[in-house]
JSON list of C-alpha atoms in Angstrom, two decimals:
[
{"chain": "A", "resi": 4, "resn": "UNK", "atom": "CA", "xyz": [22.77, -0.41, 14.78]},
{"chain": "A", "resi": 5, "resn": "UNK", "atom": "CA", "xyz": [25.69, -2.50, 16.03]},
{"chain": "A", "resi": 6, "resn": "UNK", "atom": "CA", "xyz": [24.25, -5.90, 15.05]},
{"chain": "A", "resi": 7, "resn": "UNK", "atom": "CA", "xyz": [23.41, -7.85, 11.90]},
{"chain": "A", "resi": 8, "resn": "UNK", "atom": "CA", "xyz": [19.75, -6.91, 11.46]},
{"chain": "A", "resi": 9, "resn": "UNK", "atom": "CA", "xyz": [18.12, -9.36, 9.08]},
{"chain": "A", "resi": 10, "resn": "UNK", "atom": "CA", "xyz": [15.08, -8.10, 7.22]},
{"chain": "A", "resi": 11, "resn": "UNK", "atom": "CA", "xyz": [15.85, -4.39, 6.97]},
{"chain": "A", "resi": 12, "resn": "UNK", "atom": "CA", "xyz": [15.66, -3.31, 3.31]},
{"chain": "A", "resi": 13, "resn": "UNK", "atom": "CA", "xyz": [18.93, -2.60, 1.49]},
{"chain": "A", "resi": 14, "resn": "UNK", "atom": "CA", "xyz": [19.38, 0.93, 0.23]},
{"chain": "A", "resi": 15, "resn": "UNK", "atom": "CA", "xyz": [16.68, 2.33, 2.53]},
{"chain": "A", "resi": 16, "resn": "UNK", "atom": "CA", "xyz": [18.17, 4.21, 5.49]},
{"chain": "A", "resi": 17, "resn": "UNK", "atom": "CA", "xyz": [16.49, 3.87, 8.87]},
{"chain": "A", "resi": 18, "resn": "UNK", "atom": "CA", "xyz": [15.18, 7.22, 10.10]},
{"chain": "A", "resi": 19, "resn": "UNK", "atom": "CA", "xyz": [13.77, 6.19, 13.48]},
{"chain": "A", "resi": 20, "resn": "UNK", "atom": "CA", "xyz": [13.50, 3.20, 15.83]},
{"chain": "A", "resi": 21, "resn": "UNK", "atom": "CA", "xyz": [11.05, 2.97, 18.74]},
{"chain": "A", "resi": 22, "resn": "UNK", "atom": "CA", "xyz": [10.66, 0.26, 21.38]},
{"chain": "A", "resi": 23, "resn": "UNK", "atom": "CA", "xyz": [7.22, -0.63, 22.65]},
{"chain": "A", "resi": 24, "resn": "UNK", "atom": "CA", "xyz": [6.97, 0.50, 26.30]},
{"chain": "A", "resi": 25, "resn": "UNK", "atom": "CA", "xyz": [4.77, -2.48, 27.17]},
{"chain": "A", "resi": 26, "resn": "UNK", "atom": "CA", "xyz": [6.34, -5.49, 25.45]},
{"chain": "A", "resi": 27, "resn": "UNK", "atom": "CA", "xyz": [10.13, -5.64, 25.79]},
{"chain": "A", "resi": 28, "resn": "UNK", "atom": "CA", "xyz": [11.93, -6.47, 22.55]},
{"chain": "A", "resi": 29, "resn": "UNK", "atom": "CA", "xyz": [9.09, -5.28, 20.29]},
{"chain": "A", "resi": 30, "resn": "UNK", "atom": "CA", "xyz": [10.67, -2.67, 18.02]},
{"chain": "A", "resi": 31, "resn": "UNK", "atom": "CA", "xyz": [9.33, -0.52, 15.20]},
{"chain": "A", "resi": 32, "resn": "UNK", "atom": "CA", "xyz": [11.57, 1.06, 12.56]},
{"chain": "A", "resi": 33, "resn": "UNK", "atom": "CA", "xyz": [10.72, 3.83, 10.11]},
{"chain": "A", "resi": 34, "resn": "UNK", "atom": "CA", "xyz": [12.82, 3.70, 6.94]},
{"chain": "A", "resi": 35, "resn": "UNK", "atom": "CA", "xyz": [12.91, 5.79, 3.79]},
{"chain": "A", "resi": 36, "resn": "UNK", "atom": "CA", "xyz": [10.35, 3.49, 2.16]},
{"chain": "A", "resi": 37, "resn": "UNK", "atom": "CA", "xyz": [8.32, 1.63, 4.80]},
{"chain": "A", "resi": 38, "resn": "UNK", "atom": "CA", "xyz": [7.70, 0.63, 8.43]},
{"chain": "A", "resi": 39, "resn": "UNK", "atom": "CA", "xyz": [9.28, -2.55, 9.80]},
{"chain": "A", "resi": 40, "resn": "UNK", "atom": "CA", "xyz": [8.65, -4.52, 13.01]},
{"chain": "A", "resi": 41, "resn": "UNK", "atom": "CA", "xyz": [10.90, -6.78, 15.06]},
{"chain": "A", "resi": 42, "resn": "UNK", "atom": "CA", "xyz": [9.76, -9.18, 17.78]},
{"chain": "A", "resi": 43, "resn": "UNK", "atom": "CA", "xyz": [13.26, -10.19, 18.95]},
{"chain": "A", "resi": 44, "resn": "UNK", "atom": "CA", "xyz": [14.95, -6.94, 19.93]},
{"chain": "A", "resi": 45, "resn": "UNK", "atom": "CA", "xyz": [16.04, -6.05, 16.40]},
{"chain": "A", "resi": 46, "resn": "UNK", "atom": "CA", "xyz": [17.66, -9.30, 15.27]},
{"chain": "A", "resi": 47, "resn": "UNK", "atom": "CA", "xyz": [14.99, -9.99, 12.63]},
{"chain": "A", "resi": 48, "resn": "UNK", "atom": "CA", "xyz": [12.64, -7.56, 10.90]},
{"chain": "A", "resi": 49, "resn": "UNK", "atom": "CA", "xyz": [9.57, -7.85, 8.71]},
{"chain": "A", "resi": 50, "resn": "UNK", "atom": "CA", "xyz": [7.30, -5.40, 6.90]},
{"chain": "A", "resi": 51, "resn": "UNK", "atom": "CA", "xyz": [4.43, -3.71, 8.74]},
{"chain": "A", "resi": 52, "resn": "UNK", "atom": "CA", "xyz": [3.02, -1.89, 5.74]},
{"chain": "A", "resi": 53, "resn": "UNK", "atom": "CA", "xyz": [-0.67, -2.68, 5.16]},
{"chain": "A", "resi": 54, "resn": "UNK", "atom": "CA", "xyz": [-2.08, 0.30, 3.22]},
{"chain": "A", "resi": 55, "resn": "UNK", "atom": "CA", "xyz": [0.74, 2.71, 4.02]},
{"chain": "A", "resi": 56, "resn": "UNK", "atom": "CA", "xyz": [2.08, 4.58, 0.98]},
{"chain": "A", "resi": 57, "resn": "UNK", "atom": "CA", "xyz": [5.67, 4.00, -0.07]},
{"chain": "A", "resi": 58, "resn": "UNK", "atom": "CA", "xyz": [7.34, 7.10, 1.29]},
{"chain": "A", "resi": 59, "resn": "UNK", "atom": "CA", "xyz": [9.78, 8.26, 3.94]},
{"chain": "A", "resi": 60, "resn": "UNK", "atom": "CA", "xyz": [8.70, 7.32, 7.46]},
{"chain": "A", "resi": 61, "resn": "UNK", "atom": "CA", "xyz": [10.31, 10.17, 9.40]},
{"chain": "A", "resi": 62, "resn": "UNK", "atom": "CA", "xyz": [9.19, 9.43, 12.94]},
{"chain": "A", "resi": 63, "resn": "UNK", "atom": "CA", "xyz": [7.22, 6.94, 15.05]},
{"chain": "A", "resi": 64, "resn": "UNK", "atom": "CA", "xyz": [5.42, 7.24, 18.37]},
{"chain": "A", "resi": 65, "resn": "UNK", "atom": "CA", "xyz": [3.46, 4.81, 20.55]},
{"chain": "A", "resi": 66, "resn": "UNK", "atom": "CA", "xyz": [0.49, 6.32, 22.36]},
{"chain": "A", "resi": 67, "resn": "UNK", "atom": "CA", "xyz": [-1.28, 3.80, 24.56]},
{"chain": "A", "resi": 68, "resn": "UNK", "atom": "CA", "xyz": [-2.15, 0.94, 22.21]},
{"chain": "A", "resi": 69, "resn": "UNK", "atom": "CA", "xyz": [-1.72, 2.90, 18.96]},
{"chain": "A", "resi": 70, "resn": "UNK", "atom": "CA", "xyz": [1.30, 3.22, 16.67]},
{"chain": "A", "resi": 71, "resn": "UNK", "atom": "CA", "xyz": [1.58, 6.68, 15.08]},
{"chain": "A", "resi": 72, "resn": "UNK", "atom": "CA", "xyz": [3.59, 7.21, 11.90]},
{"chain": "A", "resi": 73, "resn": "UNK", "atom": "CA", "xyz": [4.74, 10.62, 10.67]},
{"chain": "A", "resi": 74, "resn": "UNK", "atom": "CA", "xyz": [5.49, 10.43, 6.95]},
{"chain": "A", "resi": 75, "resn": "UNK", "atom": "CA", "xyz": [7.14, 12.85, 4.55]},
{"chain": "A", "resi": 76, "resn": "UNK", "atom": "CA", "xyz": [4.38, 14.32, 2.42]},
{"chain": "A", "resi": 77, "resn": "UNK", "atom": "CA", "xyz": [1.72, 11.68, 3.18]},
{"chain": "A", "resi": 78, "resn": "UNK", "atom": "CA", "xyz": [0.35, 13.02, 6.48]},
{"chain": "A", "resi": 79, "resn": "UNK", "atom": "CA", "xyz": [0.03, 11.12, 9.79]},
{"chain": "A", "resi": 80, "resn": "UNK", "atom": "CA", "xyz": [-1.04, 7.48, 9.86]},
{"chain": "A", "resi": 81, "resn": "UNK", "atom": "CA", "xyz": [-2.25, 5.56, 12.92]},
{"chain": "A", "resi": 82, "resn": "UNK", "atom": "CA", "xyz": [-2.31, 1.79, 13.39]},
{"chain": "A", "resi": 83, "resn": "UNK", "atom": "CA", "xyz": [-5.12, 1.27, 15.90]},
{"chain": "A", "resi": 84, "resn": "UNK", "atom": "CA", "xyz": [-4.56, -1.16, 18.76]},
{"chain": "A", "resi": 85, "resn": "UNK", "atom": "CA", "xyz": [-1.25, -2.99, 18.52]},
{"chain": "A", "resi": 86, "resn": "UNK", "atom": "CA", "xyz": [-2.24, -5.29, 21.41]},
{"chain": "A", "resi": 87, "resn": "UNK", "atom": "CA", "xyz": [-2.12, -8.38, 19.13]},
{"chain": "A", "resi": 88, "resn": "UNK", "atom": "CA", "xyz": [1.49, -7.62, 18.17]},
{"chain": "A", "resi": 89, "resn": "UNK", "atom": "CA", "xyz": [2.41, -7.62, 21.86]},
{"chain": "A", "resi": 90, "resn": "UNK", "atom": "CA", "xyz": [0.91, -11.10, 22.28]},
{"chain": "A", "resi": 91, "resn": "UNK", "atom": "CA", "xyz": [1.97, -12.69, 19.00]},
{"chain": "A", "resi": 92, "resn": "UNK", "atom": "CA", "xyz": [4.59, -14.94, 20.58]},
{"chain": "A", "resi": 93, "resn": "UNK", "atom": "CA", "xyz": [1.87, -16.52, 22.73]},
{"chain": "A", "resi": 94, "resn": "UNK", "atom": "CA", "xyz": [-0.11, -17.40, 19.59]},
{"chain": "A", "resi": 95, "resn": "UNK", "atom": "CA", "xyz": [2.84, -19.26, 18.08]},
{"chain": "A", "resi": 96, "resn": "UNK", "atom": "CA", "xyz": [3.52, -21.10, 21.33]},
{"chain": "A", "resi": 97, "resn": "UNK", "atom": "CA", "xyz": [-0.12, -22.12, 21.81]},
{"chain": "A", "resi": 98, "resn": "UNK", "atom": "CA", "xyz": [-0.71, -23.44, 18.29]},
{"chain": "A", "resi": 99, "resn": "UNK", "atom": "CA", "xyz": [-4.49, -23.63, 18.68]},
{"chain": "A", "resi": 100, "resn": "UNK", "atom": "CA", "xyz": [-7.33, -21.12, 18.65]},
{"chain": "A", "resi": 101, "resn": "UNK", "atom": "CA", "xyz": [-6.21, -17.99, 20.48]},
{"chain": "A", "resi": 102, "resn": "UNK", "atom": "CA", "xyz": [-8.20, -15.09, 21.91]},
{"chain": "A", "resi": 103, "resn": "UNK", "atom": "CA", "xyz": [-6.08, -11.99, 22.40]},
{"chain": "A", "resi": 104, "resn": "UNK", "atom": "CA", "xyz": [-6.48, -9.98, 25.57]},
{"chain": "A", "resi": 105, "resn": "UNK", "atom": "CA", "xyz": [-8.26, -6.80, 24.42]},
{"chain": "A", "resi": 106, "resn": "UNK", "atom": "CA", "xyz": [-7.31, -3.28, 25.41]},
{"chain": "A", "resi": 107, "resn": "UNK", "atom": "CA", "xyz": [-9.56, -0.84, 27.23]},
{"chain": "A", "resi": 108, "resn": "UNK", "atom": "CA", "xyz": [-12.73, 0.15, 25.34]},
{"chain": "A", "resi": 109, "resn": "UNK", "atom": "CA", "xyz": [-14.72, 3.35, 25.60]},
{"chain": "A", "resi": 110, "resn": "UNK", "atom": "CA", "xyz": [-18.46, 3.62, 25.20]},
{"chain": "A", "resi": 111, "resn": "UNK", "atom": "CA", "xyz": [-19.60, 6.75, 23.39]},
{"chain": "A", "resi": 112, "resn": "UNK", "atom": "CA", "xyz": [-23.07, 7.95, 22.54]},
{"chain": "A", "resi": 113, "resn": "UNK", "atom": "CA", "xyz": [-24.37, 7.74, 19.00]},
{"chain": "A", "resi": 114, "resn": "UNK", "atom": "CA", "xyz": [-23.62, 10.67, 16.76]},
{"chain": "A", "resi": 115, "resn": "UNK", "atom": "CA", "xyz": [-26.48, 13.09, 16.13]},
{"chain": "A", "resi": 116, "resn": "UNK", "atom": "CA", "xyz": [-24.78, 14.51, 13.03]},
{"chain": "A", "resi": 117, "resn": "UNK", "atom": "CA", "xyz": [-27.91, 15.20, 10.95]},
{"chain": "A", "resi": 118, "resn": "UNK", "atom": "CA", "xyz": [-26.50, 15.55, 7.44]},
{"chain": "A", "resi": 119, "resn": "UNK", "atom": "CA", "xyz": [-25.88, 12.83, 4.87]},
{"chain": "A", "resi": 120, "resn": "UNK", "atom": "CA", "xyz": [-22.59, 10.89, 5.00]},
{"chain": "A", "resi": 121, "resn": "UNK", "atom": "CA", "xyz": [-19.59, 12.20, 3.07]},
{"chain": "A", "resi": 122, "resn": "UNK", "atom": "CA", "xyz": [-19.52, 10.88, -0.54]},
{"chain": "A", "resi": 123, "resn": "UNK", "atom": "CA", "xyz": [-17.17, 7.89, -1.03]},
{"chain": "A", "resi": 124, "resn": "UNK", "atom": "CA", "xyz": [-14.99, 9.81, -3.51]},
{"chain": "A", "resi": 125, "resn": "UNK", "atom": "CA", "xyz": [-14.23, 12.51, -0.91]},
{"chain": "A", "resi": 126, "resn": "UNK", "atom": "CA", "xyz": [-10.76, 11.98, 0.62]},
{"chain": "A", "resi": 127, "resn": "UNK", "atom": "CA", "xyz": [-10.99, 11.58, 4.39]},
{"chain": "A", "resi": 128, "resn": "UNK", "atom": "CA", "xyz": [-9.51, 9.57, 7.22]},
{"chain": "A", "resi": 129, "resn": "UNK", "atom": "CA", "xyz": [-11.23, 6.62, 8.85]},
{"chain": "A", "resi": 130, "resn": "UNK", "atom": "CA", "xyz": [-12.14, 6.79, 12.52]},
{"chain": "A", "resi": 131, "resn": "UNK", "atom": "CA", "xyz": [-11.15, 3.98, 14.91]},
{"chain": "A", "resi": 132, "resn": "UNK", "atom": "CA", "xyz": [-13.77, 1.25, 15.51]},
{"chain": "A", "resi": 133, "resn": "UNK", "atom": "CA", "xyz": [-16.55, 2.48, 17.80]},
{"chain": "A", "resi": 134, "resn": "UNK", "atom": "CA", "xyz": [-16.61, -0.30, 20.36]},
{"chain": "A", "resi": 135, "resn": "UNK", "atom": "CA", "xyz": [-14.50, -2.99, 21.99]},
{"chain": "A", "resi": 136, "resn": "UNK", "atom": "CA", "xyz": [-11.97, -4.48, 19.58]},
{"chain": "A", "resi": 137, "resn": "UNK", "atom": "CA", "xyz": [-11.72, -8.28, 19.92]},
{"chain": "A", "resi": 138, "resn": "UNK", "atom": "CA", "xyz": [-8.94, -10.09, 18.04]},
{"chain": "A", "resi": 139, "resn": "UNK", "atom": "CA", "xyz": [-8.65, -13.84, 17.71]},
{"chain": "A", "resi": 140, "resn": "UNK", "atom": "CA", "xyz": [-6.66, -16.34, 15.66]},
{"chain": "A", "resi": 141, "resn": "UNK", "atom": "CA", "xyz": [-7.75, -19.70, 14.28]},
{"chain": "A", "resi": 142, "resn": "UNK", "atom": "CA", "xyz": [-5.25, -22.42, 13.25]},
{"chain": "A", "resi": 143, "resn": "UNK", "atom": "CA", "xyz": [-4.93, -23.77, 9.72]},
{"chain": "A", "resi": 144, "resn": "UNK", "atom": "CA", "xyz": [-6.89, -26.92, 10.60]},
{"chain": "A", "resi": 145, "resn": "UNK", "atom": "CA", "xyz": [-9.80, -25.00, 12.13]},
{"chain": "A", "resi": 146, "resn": "UNK", "atom": "CA", "xyz": [-13.25, -26.28, 11.15]},
{"chain": "A", "resi": 147, "resn": "UNK", "atom": "CA", "xyz": [-16.81, -25.99, 12.35]},
{"chain": "A", "resi": 148, "resn": "UNK", "atom": "CA", "xyz": [-18.67, -23.02, 13.84]},
{"chain": "A", "resi": 149, "resn": "UNK", "atom": "CA", "xyz": [-17.03, -20.37, 16.01]},
{"chain": "A", "resi": 150, "resn": "UNK", "atom": "CA", "xyz": [-18.75, -18.78, 19.02]},
{"chain": "A", "resi": 151, "resn": "UNK", "atom": "CA", "xyz": [-17.76, -15.64, 20.91]},
{"chain": "A", "resi": 152, "resn": "UNK", "atom": "CA", "xyz": [-19.33, -15.00, 24.32]},
{"chain": "A", "resi": 153, "resn": "UNK", "atom": "CA", "xyz": [-19.08, -11.75, 26.29]},
{"chain": "A", "resi": 154, "resn": "UNK", "atom": "CA", "xyz": [-19.66, -12.13, 30.04]},
{"chain": "A", "resi": 155, "resn": "UNK", "atom": "CA", "xyz": [-19.83, -9.68, 32.92]},
{"chain": "A", "resi": 156, "resn": "UNK", "atom": "CA", "xyz": [-17.66, -10.01, 36.06]},
{"chain": "A", "resi": 157, "resn": "UNK", "atom": "CA", "xyz": [-20.22, -12.39, 37.56]},
{"chain": "A", "resi": 158, "resn": "UNK", "atom": "CA", "xyz": [-20.18, -14.77, 34.59]},
{"chain": "A", "resi": 159, "resn": "UNK", "atom": "CA", "xyz": [-23.57, -13.66, 33.24]},
{"chain": "A", "resi": 160, "resn": "UNK", "atom": "CA", "xyz": [-23.82, -13.48, 29.46]},
{"chain": "A", "resi": 161, "resn": "UNK", "atom": "CA", "xyz": [-23.96, -9.98, 28.01]},
{"chain": "A", "resi": 162, "resn": "UNK", "atom": "CA", "xyz": [-23.70, -10.75, 24.29]},
{"chain": "A", "resi": 163, "resn": "UNK", "atom": "CA", "xyz": [-23.11, -13.79, 22.12]},
{"chain": "A", "resi": 164, "resn": "UNK", "atom": "CA", "xyz": [-21.99, -14.04, 18.50]},
{"chain": "A", "resi": 165, "resn": "UNK", "atom": "CA", "xyz": [-21.65, -17.13, 16.31]},
{"chain": "A", "resi": 166, "resn": "UNK", "atom": "CA", "xyz": [-20.39, -17.78, 12.81]},
{"chain": "A", "resi": 167, "resn": "UNK", "atom": "CA", "xyz": [-23.73, -19.45, 12.12]},
{"chain": "A", "resi": 168, "resn": "UNK", "atom": "CA", "xyz": [-25.73, -16.30, 12.91]},
{"chain": "A", "resi": 169, "resn": "UNK", "atom": "CA", "xyz": [-27.89, -14.99, 10.10]},
{"chain": "A", "resi": 170, "resn": "UNK", "atom": "CA", "xyz": [-26.92, -11.45, 9.01]},
{"chain": "A", "resi": 171, "resn": "UNK", "atom": "CA", "xyz": [-29.03, -8.65, 10.45]},
{"chain": "A", "resi": 172, "resn": "UNK", "atom": "CA", "xyz": [-30.17, -7.73, 6.94]},
{"chain": "A", "resi": 173, "resn": "UNK", "atom": "CA", "xyz": [-29.86, -9.44, 3.57]},
{"chain": "A", "resi": 174, "resn": "UNK", "atom": "CA", "xyz": [-28.71, -7.63, 0.44]},
{"chain": "A", "resi": 175, "resn": "UNK", "atom": "CA", "xyz": [-32.26, -8.00, -0.88]},
{"chain": "A", "resi": 176, "resn": "UNK", "atom": "CA", "xyz": [-33.63, -6.19, 2.17]},
{"chain": "A", "resi": 177, "resn": "UNK", "atom": "CA", "xyz": [-30.96, -3.51, 1.99]},
{"chain": "A", "resi": 178, "resn": "UNK", "atom": "CA", "xyz": [-31.66, -2.90, -1.68]},
{"chain": "A", "resi": 179, "resn": "UNK", "atom": "CA", "xyz": [-35.19, -1.81, -0.74]},
{"chain": "A", "resi": 180, "resn": "UNK", "atom": "CA", "xyz": [-33.88, 1.07, 1.36]},
{"chain": "A", "resi": 181, "resn": "UNK", "atom": "CA", "xyz": [-34.54, 4.53, -0.06]},
{"chain": "A", "resi": 182, "resn": "UNK", "atom": "CA", "xyz": [-30.98, 5.65, 0.62]},
{"chain": "A", "resi": 183, "resn": "UNK", "atom": "CA", "xyz": [-27.69, 4.74, -1.12]},
{"chain": "A", "resi": 184, "resn": "UNK", "atom": "CA", "xyz": [-26.07, 1.56, 0.16]},
{"chain": "A", "resi": 185, "resn": "UNK", "atom": "CA", "xyz": [-22.77, 3.32, 0.84]},
{"chain": "A", "resi": 186, "resn": "UNK", "atom": "CA", "xyz": [-24.57, 5.19, 3.63]},
{"chain": "A", "resi": 187, "resn": "UNK", "atom": "CA", "xyz": [-25.07, 1.92, 5.51]},
{"chain": "A", "resi": 188, "resn": "UNK", "atom": "CA", "xyz": [-22.74, -0.19, 7.60]},
{"chain": "A", "resi": 189, "resn": "UNK", "atom": "CA", "xyz": [-22.87, -3.58, 5.93]},
{"chain": "A", "resi": 190, "resn": "UNK", "atom": "CA", "xyz": [-23.94, -6.49, 8.17]},
{"chain": "A", "resi": 191, "resn": "UNK", "atom": "CA", "xyz": [-21.21, -8.95, 9.12]},
{"chain": "A", "resi": 192, "resn": "UNK", "atom": "CA", "xyz": [-20.99, -12.48, 10.49]},
{"chain": "A", "resi": 193, "resn": "UNK", "atom": "CA", "xyz": [-18.34, -13.73, 12.91]},
{"chain": "A", "resi": 194, "resn": "UNK", "atom": "CA", "xyz": [-15.52, -15.19, 10.74]},
{"chain": "A", "resi": 195, "resn": "UNK", "atom": "CA", "xyz": [-14.65, -18.87, 11.13]},
{"chain": "A", "resi": 196, "resn": "UNK", "atom": "CA", "xyz": [-11.86, -19.26, 8.56]},
{"chain": "A", "resi": 197, "resn": "UNK", "atom": "CA", "xyz": [-8.24, -19.99, 9.55]},
{"chain": "A", "resi": 198, "resn": "UNK", "atom": "CA", "xyz": [-6.11, -16.94, 10.28]},
{"chain": "A", "resi": 199, "resn": "UNK", "atom": "CA", "xyz": [-6.31, -13.69, 12.18]},
{"chain": "A", "resi": 200, "resn": "UNK", "atom": "CA", "xyz": [-9.67, -11.96, 12.67]},
{"chain": "A", "resi": 201, "resn": "UNK", "atom": "CA", "xyz": [-10.94, -8.78, 14.30]},
{"chain": "A", "resi": 202, "resn": "UNK", "atom": "CA", "xyz": [-14.46, -8.33, 15.66]},
{"chain": "A", "resi": 203, "resn": "UNK", "atom": "CA", "xyz": [-15.92, -5.14, 17.12]},
{"chain": "A", "resi": 204, "resn": "UNK", "atom": "CA", "xyz": [-18.51, -5.33, 19.90]},
{"chain": "A", "resi": 205, "resn": "UNK", "atom": "CA", "xyz": [-20.60, -2.17, 20.20]},
{"chain": "A", "resi": 206, "resn": "UNK", "atom": "CA", "xyz": [-20.68, -2.48, 24.04]},
{"chain": "A", "resi": 207, "resn": "UNK", "atom": "CA", "xyz": [-24.40, -3.14, 23.96]},
{"chain": "A", "resi": 208, "resn": "UNK", "atom": "CA", "xyz": [-26.70, -6.03, 24.77]},
{"chain": "A", "resi": 209, "resn": "UNK", "atom": "CA", "xyz": [-28.42, -8.06, 22.05]},
{"chain": "A", "resi": 210, "resn": "UNK", "atom": "CA", "xyz": [-30.41, -6.08, 19.52]},
{"chain": "A", "resi": 211, "resn": "UNK", "atom": "CA", "xyz": [-34.15, -6.46, 20.16]},
{"chain": "A", "resi": 212, "resn": "UNK", "atom": "CA", "xyz": [-36.27, -8.19, 17.56]},
{"chain": "A", "resi": 213, "resn": "UNK", "atom": "CA", "xyz": [-38.23, -5.80, 15.33]},
{"chain": "A", "resi": 214, "resn": "UNK", "atom": "CA", "xyz": [-40.35, -6.14, 12.20]},
{"chain": "A", "resi": 215, "resn": "UNK", "atom": "CA", "xyz": [-38.43, -3.31, 10.57]},
{"chain": "A", "resi": 216, "resn": "UNK", "atom": "CA", "xyz": [-35.17, -1.46, 11.17]},
{"chain": "A", "resi": 217, "resn": "UNK", "atom": "CA", "xyz": [-34.63, 2.15, 10.18]},
{"chain": "A", "resi": 218, "resn": "UNK", "atom": "CA", "xyz": [-31.63, 4.45, 9.76]},
{"chain": "A", "resi": 219, "resn": "UNK", "atom": "CA", "xyz": [-32.54, 7.86, 11.20]},
{"chain": "A", "resi": 220, "resn": "UNK", "atom": "CA", "xyz": [-29.03, 9.29, 11.63]},
{"chain": "A", "resi": 221, "resn": "UNK", "atom": "CA", "xyz": [-25.38, 8.33, 10.97]},
{"chain": "A", "resi": 222, "resn": "UNK", "atom": "CA", "xyz": [-23.40, 6.41, 13.54]},
{"chain": "A", "resi": 223, "resn": "UNK", "atom": "CA", "xyz": [-20.30, 8.13, 12.23]},
{"chain": "A", "resi": 224, "resn": "UNK", "atom": "CA", "xyz": [-19.41, 10.38, 9.32]},
{"chain": "A", "resi": 225, "resn": "UNK", "atom": "CA", "xyz": [-19.28, 7.57, 6.80]},
{"chain": "A", "resi": 226, "resn": "UNK", "atom": "CA", "xyz": [-21.89, 4.91, 7.56]},
{"chain": "A", "resi": 227, "resn": "UNK", "atom": "CA", "xyz": [-25.21, 4.44, 9.31]},
{"chain": "A", "resi": 228, "resn": "UNK", "atom": "CA", "xyz": [-26.29, 1.74, 11.69]},
{"chain": "A", "resi": 229, "resn": "UNK", "atom": "CA", "xyz": [-29.82, 0.56, 12.41]},
{"chain": "A", "resi": 230, "resn": "UNK", "atom": "CA", "xyz": [-31.51, 2.66, 15.08]},
{"chain": "A", "resi": 231, "resn": "UNK", "atom": "CA", "xyz": [-32.93, -0.35, 16.94]},
{"chain": "A", "resi": 232, "resn": "UNK", "atom": "CA", "xyz": [-30.02, -1.45, 19.12]},
{"chain": "A", "resi": 233, "resn": "UNK", "atom": "CA", "xyz": [-29.61, -3.19, 22.46]},
{"chain": "A", "resi": 234, "resn": "UNK", "atom": "CA", "xyz": [-29.28, -1.18, 25.63]},
{"chain": "A", "resi": 235, "resn": "UNK", "atom": "CA", "xyz": [-25.83, 0.07, 26.57]},
{"chain": "A", "resi": 236, "resn": "UNK", "atom": "CA", "xyz": [-23.58, -2.03, 28.79]},
{"chain": "A", "resi": 237, "resn": "UNK", "atom": "CA", "xyz": [-22.68, -0.29, 32.05]},
{"chain": "A", "resi": 238, "resn": "UNK", "atom": "CA", "xyz": [-18.96, 0.43, 32.61]},
{"chain": "A", "resi": 239, "resn": "UNK", "atom": "CA", "xyz": [-17.01, -2.33, 34.29]},
{"chain": "A", "resi": 240, "resn": "UNK", "atom": "CA", "xyz": [-14.86, -5.38, 33.70]},
{"chain": "A", "resi": 241, "resn": "UNK", "atom": "CA", "xyz": [-15.94, -8.02, 31.19]},
{"chain": "A", "resi": 242, "resn": "UNK", "atom": "CA", "xyz": [-14.71, -11.42, 30.07]},
{"chain": "A", "resi": 243, "resn": "UNK", "atom": "CA", "xyz": [-14.51, -12.96, 26.61]},
{"chain": "A", "resi": 244, "resn": "UNK", "atom": "CA", "xyz": [-14.70, -16.62, 25.75]}
]
């Protein structure tokens, strides 16, 4: 490659190198064993492996905010939304809590797929998150509750989440459902621990209060979401804080 590239594995030839078209100096390399990333134009590299199998990474492509990996014998893999990688240098410079600028989000209608979800032992890919992906980072000394507010262009609150929110349903309540728990999308609470976190907003207003929530149809092929949901947010620009 013409320079001393620190961090590329020895004995693992590089098959492909792609530069991010948005963030100059952000490079991705596919080697015979793994994917590597560089934030300084190839001078230093580190692993970008996650749950990728150890195999030959024959080609890479960047489509919008997604990194696509073509492997040898292990199909195509997609890393959804690399926006945080493009802004990582700002996190290190800031040093405090950091809210990444999210990419464009698309609102889609709920699936009307009427059959039961695919069994968990059936091999299948996982769809991207169905909503607006919000990434944030908390420093090592972070403490106390965390709040995430979603505002419209006029500053009016659309949705609010807090780490102190009670879960939509407890495990005791879920255990009373007459369907297997793997059909359901488990309730989550906004994380407040140090480190990197990802939260998905369903592009809806606050869920209305109800005495009981049902699950009439799947939200996607793998899990179901309660049918009582807030009304959809109209298209437009939003702010996070």
